[in-house]
Amino acid sequence: MDYFLQNFPQQLVNGLEAGSLYALIALGYTLIYGILEMLNFAHGDVYMVGAFLAAGVAGVFVHNEVAAVPAGLAVALMMVLAMGGAGLLGVGIERVAYRPLRNANRLAPLITAIGVSLFLESAVQVWVSPAPVLVPSNALVPQTVFHLGNVVTPLTGVMLFVVAVALMVALDAFVFRTRFGSAMRATAQDREAATFMGIDVDRVIMVTFFLASALAGMGGVLFGLRYASVDFFMGYLLGIKAFTAAVIGGIGNIRGAMVGGLLLGVLESLVGGFISSQFQDSFVFLALITVLLIRPQGLFGQPLADRA
Amino acid sequence: MAQPRILVLIAMAGVGLAACGGTSTGGAAANKPDKVQIAAEGPFTGDEASIGAGALQAIQLAVKDFNKAGGVNGTQVTLLVWDDQHSAQVAQTLQAQGISDPTVLGIVGPMNSGVVLGSVQGLQSATPPLPFVSESASNVKVTDSGNSVAHRVNARDDAQGPADAKFMIDQGAKKVYVMDAKSDYSTGLADQTQAYLASHNIPYQRDQAKAGQKDFSTTITKIKAFGADWVYFADEGPEAAPFVSQMKQSGLTIGQNIQFLGTDGEEDSSIITTSQGAYDGAYATNITADPAGVSGSAAAAYVTAFKAEYGPDSVSKAGPFYGSAYEAAQALLQAIKNSPVNNGKISRADVISHLASDTFTTIFGSVKFDAKGDVTGGGIYVYKATGSSMVVVKQVSG
Amino acid sequence: MSAQPTPKYSIETTHPLKRLWESGPGGWNHALTRPAVLIPFFVVAALVPLALQYVEDNSSWTGAQFWTLILANCAMYACLAVALNLVVGYAGLLNLGFIAFFGIGSYAYALVASDQLHQHYPVWAALLVVVAVTLAFALLVGVPALRLRGDYLAIVTLGFGLIMRDLILDLDRPPVLAGHQFGPDGLNLTGGTNGVHQVDPFNLPTSLPLIGPVPHFRMYYWIFIGFLALSIFCMLRWRNSRTGRAWVAIRDDELAARAMGVNTFKYRLLAFSMSAVMAGIVGMIDAAFIFNAFPGNFDVQQTVQIFIMVILGGLGSLPGAILGAIAFTVPPFLLQQFVFYKYLVISIVLIAVMVFRPEGLLGTVSIRPRQTMGGTLELLIAETAIEASELPAVTDAEVADLEASAGAIVEDPEWKQ
């Protein structure tokens, strides 16, 4: 018990940081599911591409020492380019691979998404690098470490948490307080009715994909700065866990995704820290299955009409 | 995959003209085999591609160098590429291609212990048996089962594990946190290390990381809670760099309040770069030695040649076995060359007996296999990350 | 139409092959699954290794064993594709953890027929164990999960597959949870990352009358082909039975099926379990074939590959599943120098197929986008399909009338087109 109490705060902090990353990616899943009712398996790989974009930009600045650009500016540029690049990638994928199948059987876009995911992973593996790529975070972000009692956490970890939460709040405001946000919510609620109301559904979907992918791109930047290493396979497991988080919070529900992500991060950290790190992932998936069986709509979702 | 005879004749003529040290003259057809093939086998795609890709490059370079030096009495060696994708099923299928073709005289690989153990039956019971020289399979059963086809140039788990543990104990370890990365290679090795520590009453805690894992904060919290003064991480993949960076961020600085011992693949100096300096002061062990770290003209020359062939940053992408793969290929090719040619054919049985009896000259010095197929008299090199390179500090025996 | 003189009827005979071509995938499937086609196909397939051996014995070619093994792998994947086709193509359930049942079957057999647990069951007893274990897991996952919507089923099955893989990898030592060890020290259930080795093959004769000695690889090729034939036979019987029609009904319009009294849950569970058991038996044959069971058997990549085979061949089509299996098994073995591009090519092919021809080569399940709104609504609207331009314009009088009864109709200036 002593062991638990002594280490709980640290593991909690670890979990919140990891969880904020899950939440950021989970938001993307939930936005796309809400609007198209499809699981975008390729979302985790869009995050991976965003991370590689960030790594590329960082490499250019740090290794070429471009005219002594202040680190802050370099980081800002990384974020802008990664978010923009990932966003455009998401829009492109939607246009090429998902739009033709928008009215098809649910199976079709799901399978295509698996194909897109595989394509992105292989493309990066073959054309960029099969081995992990360094993100020179030491040169870009001060390596200060915060100490709060026993709890130790680096600046990049706090950054991850703060920026992620800030983005989530911003997204929340966008979706619930702006007109375009109402258009998004209307499209999510009933796509055909939204068309009748004069909403340009194609455009709404495009913007949704852009936003979701840009968030994932930012996640990639924050990850790269925190862990200093990106590889072509990083999106796979993270994508599954982020999706788990979205489902636990209630798929299609933005606030649910945020809470679900943080909750999942903490759960994972506590299980790994106090029960077993080998079975950590298994516990996470078990949690997913349990939630789906007991309360399929997740924590914040609306009760679903039973379609089985 | 088959080289038409015409190309062999042209190559022969070319070699004869260049006269670069080949042992044959144009007319000594009696000693010239018609066709010689070897296979490179390993996980070149899939989840273990990070160790396979570089090894394949090394083997291709070895064959190229061997052919340039005259091949087997003038005959160029053809290299078959068998991507077993870390699956014994695929391996067995691909090996069948070689089993029934008598001109395939040996395999460099397989790289994974699991694949070796899953396919050695077929190789041994083939008529004639097909020998292999592995550059990375470390499970003890690979050579303990009495198969005459089995050879490896790397350390056995039960040699390296105890040597690693003994090194830590000699350095004054009081509490060791033993970790592996859940792979064919690392789990068995960490088990051996753990067993040695246990038998010498050193308290330890055992944990496992996952391949591709980046976030080690949970594990590091446990290390601190355990109060370990040494961290042992058996891993041949890229997990070491993020691990030590996060250790440093959490307040565990290698060389100051914690010591670190890694294994094959972690004596790679690129980890110092990718961990942004956090790796400084870490130790790593390796039997076959990273060629870049062994001062000796053959190994250093190899690194230069590798970079010349594949690009300046190819070594950092080549994984942990690009040295041992070249070494294994050299041993196999020399054994083939030493074997007698009868009617233009070399028999596998002769290759096996030469593998068992001959001494081979490789980039790491002389190599000879013992009766089981392990390398005799090999020690384990201990490296230390000093500045921006890995320096050999000690050699311990297993 | 105004009256026209009675046309003279002429009977136009179309060439049977042209008729076949015009009958589309449905017709092709029907033609290809007739006994007159299937029986010769399997007879030829069974004779192929003997022919290869003959060629090898009488020439300098040495590829008989290699090619037989490639074909054995093909046959194995064809069996798996047929089983996946059952659950995805016929019943419309997205089982992303499908390969886990293959793995469970292979480990179940390996554990009762090797030195891992020191059990050496004979084939029939082992078969019973494999079927029982696979069925148990299928029910364990299926009974709770099949009540969920399709997407959730996909995620739950994916999660199940990942959990199974982790369990297999981790159970080479007694599990330690919260500091407590469960089990004796030397407990090694699954062999961990190395898998289970030296699994007993089936106790089969090594030579047959009339044919002579039968090497291991040829025998197992025949076993896989035999199981493939058996699976196809069962599929065809099912398809034309009440069960098969229930599956088609559920897949095409579940709401309507339930309205007609079809017990959707029971049929879904049946499809799910049958496909799982089939995969498990294939796993058992595989473990005996390669003398090993590996954690790699649980990789999600394998499920994706089998999915691609089924999609390319065409959902719902048995010949398509076989074609897909051949298309994706043979080239990778032959094009070893291009291995690095393998997944790149596969993923592009999959995306292209889904975007341009989602029904694949021979598929009979329509997952194409519908041009109108879908489902039951479509049926209702179809009855009253009217072009928008044909609708009469709304007059002011009608608007006034409506307003009087329903309240003011306010035009929202924001949503002008």
mmCIF file with all atom_site columns, C-alpha atoms in Angstrom, chain A residues 9 21 26 42 61 69 82-83 91 94 125 148 157 169 184 186 188 197-198 200 204 230 258-259 263 299-300:
data_model
loop_
_atom_site.group_PDB
_atom_site.id
_atom_site.type_symbol
_atom_site.label_atom_id
_atom_site.label_alt_id
_atom_site.label_comp_id
_atom_site.label_asym_id
_atom_site.label_entity_id
_atom_site.label_seq_id
_atom_site.pdbx_PDB_ins_code
_atom_site.Cartn_x
_atom_site.Cartn_y
_atom_site.Cartn_z
_atom_site.occupancy
_atom_site.B_iso_or_equiv
_atom_site.pdbx_formal_charge
_atom_site.auth_seq_id
_atom_site.auth_comp_id
_atom_site.auth_asym_id
_atom_site.auth_atom_id
_atom_site.pdbx_PDB_model_num
ATOM 1  C CA . PRO A 1 9   ? 1.190   10.801 -7.985  1.00 0.00 ? 9   PRO A CA 1
ATOM 2  C CA . LEU A 1 21  ? -1.949  12.561 -26.552 1.00 0.00 ? 21  LEU A CA 1
ATOM 3  C CA . ALA A 1 26  ? -9.255  10.358 -30.196 1.00 0.00 ? 26  ALA A CA 1
ATOM 4  C CA . ALA A 1 42  ? -5.791  5.587  -41.341 1.00 0.00 ? 42  ALA A CA 1
ATOM 5  C CA . PHE A 1 61  ? 16.540  23.928 -38.720 1.00 0.00 ? 61  PHE A CA 1
ATOM 6  C CA . VAL A 1 69  ? 16.555  31.068 -36.056 1.00 0.00 ? 69  VAL A CA 1
ATOM 7  C CA . ALA A 1 82  ? 2.877   19.564 -39.425 1.00 0.00 ? 82  ALA A CA 1
ATOM 8  C CA . MET A 1 83  ? -0.704  20.567 -38.764 1.00 0.00 ? 83  MET A CA 1
ATOM 9  C CA . VAL A 1 91  ? -8.455  15.986 -46.914 1.00 0.00 ? 91  VAL A CA 1
ATOM 10 C CA . GLU A 1 94  ? -11.069 11.684 -47.939 1.00 0.00 ? 94  GLU A CA 1
ATOM 11 C CA . GLN A 1 125 ? 9.014   2.779  -44.511 1.00 0.00 ? 125 GLN A CA 1
ATOM 12 C CA . LEU A 1 148 ? 6.723   18.814 -7.464  1.00 0.00 ? 148 LEU A CA 1
ATOM 13 C CA . GLY A 1 157 ? 5.623   16.554 -21.005 1.00 0.00 ? 157 GLY A CA 1
ATOM 14 C CA . VAL A 1 169 ? -10.935 23.564 -25.582 1.00 0.00 ? 169 VAL A CA 1
ATOM 15 C CA . MET A 1 184 ? -20.872 20.230 -38.463 1.00 0.00 ? 184 MET A CA 1
ATOM 16 C CA . ALA A 1 186 ? -26.137 19.138 -38.053 1.00 0.00 ? 186 ALA A CA 1
ATOM 17 C CA . ALA A 1 188 ? -23.309 14.628 -37.925 1.00 0.00 ? 188 ALA A CA 1
ATOM 18 C CA . MET A 1 197 ? -31.189 22.751 -45.008 1.00 0.00 ? 197 MET A CA 1
ATOM 19 C CA . GLY A 1 198 ? -28.731 24.038 -47.555 1.00 0.00 ? 198 GLY A CA 1
ATOM 20 C CA . ASP A 1 200 ? -22.716 22.162 -48.192 1.00 0.00 ? 200 ASP A CA 1
ATOM 21 C CA . VAL A 1 204 ? -18.305 20.367 -43.981 1.00 0.00 ? 204 VAL A CA 1
ATOM 22 C CA . VAL A 1 230 ? 9.563   8.900  -34.722 1.00 0.00 ? 230 VAL A CA 1
ATOM 23 C CA . MET A 1 258 ? -11.258 14.229 -24.339 1.00 0.00 ? 258 MET A CA 1
ATOM 24 C CA . VAL A 1 259 ? -12.277 12.577 -21.106 1.00 0.00 ? 259 VAL A CA 1
ATOM 25 C CA . LEU A 1 263 ? -8.955  8.342  -18.542 1.00 0.00 ? 263 LEU A CA 1
ATOM 26 C CA . LEU A 1 299 ? -19.592 7.537  -20.914 1.00 0.00 ? 299 LEU A CA 1
ATOM 27 C CA . PHE A 1 300 ? -21.077 10.543 -22.622 1.00 0.00 ? 300 PHE A CA 1
#
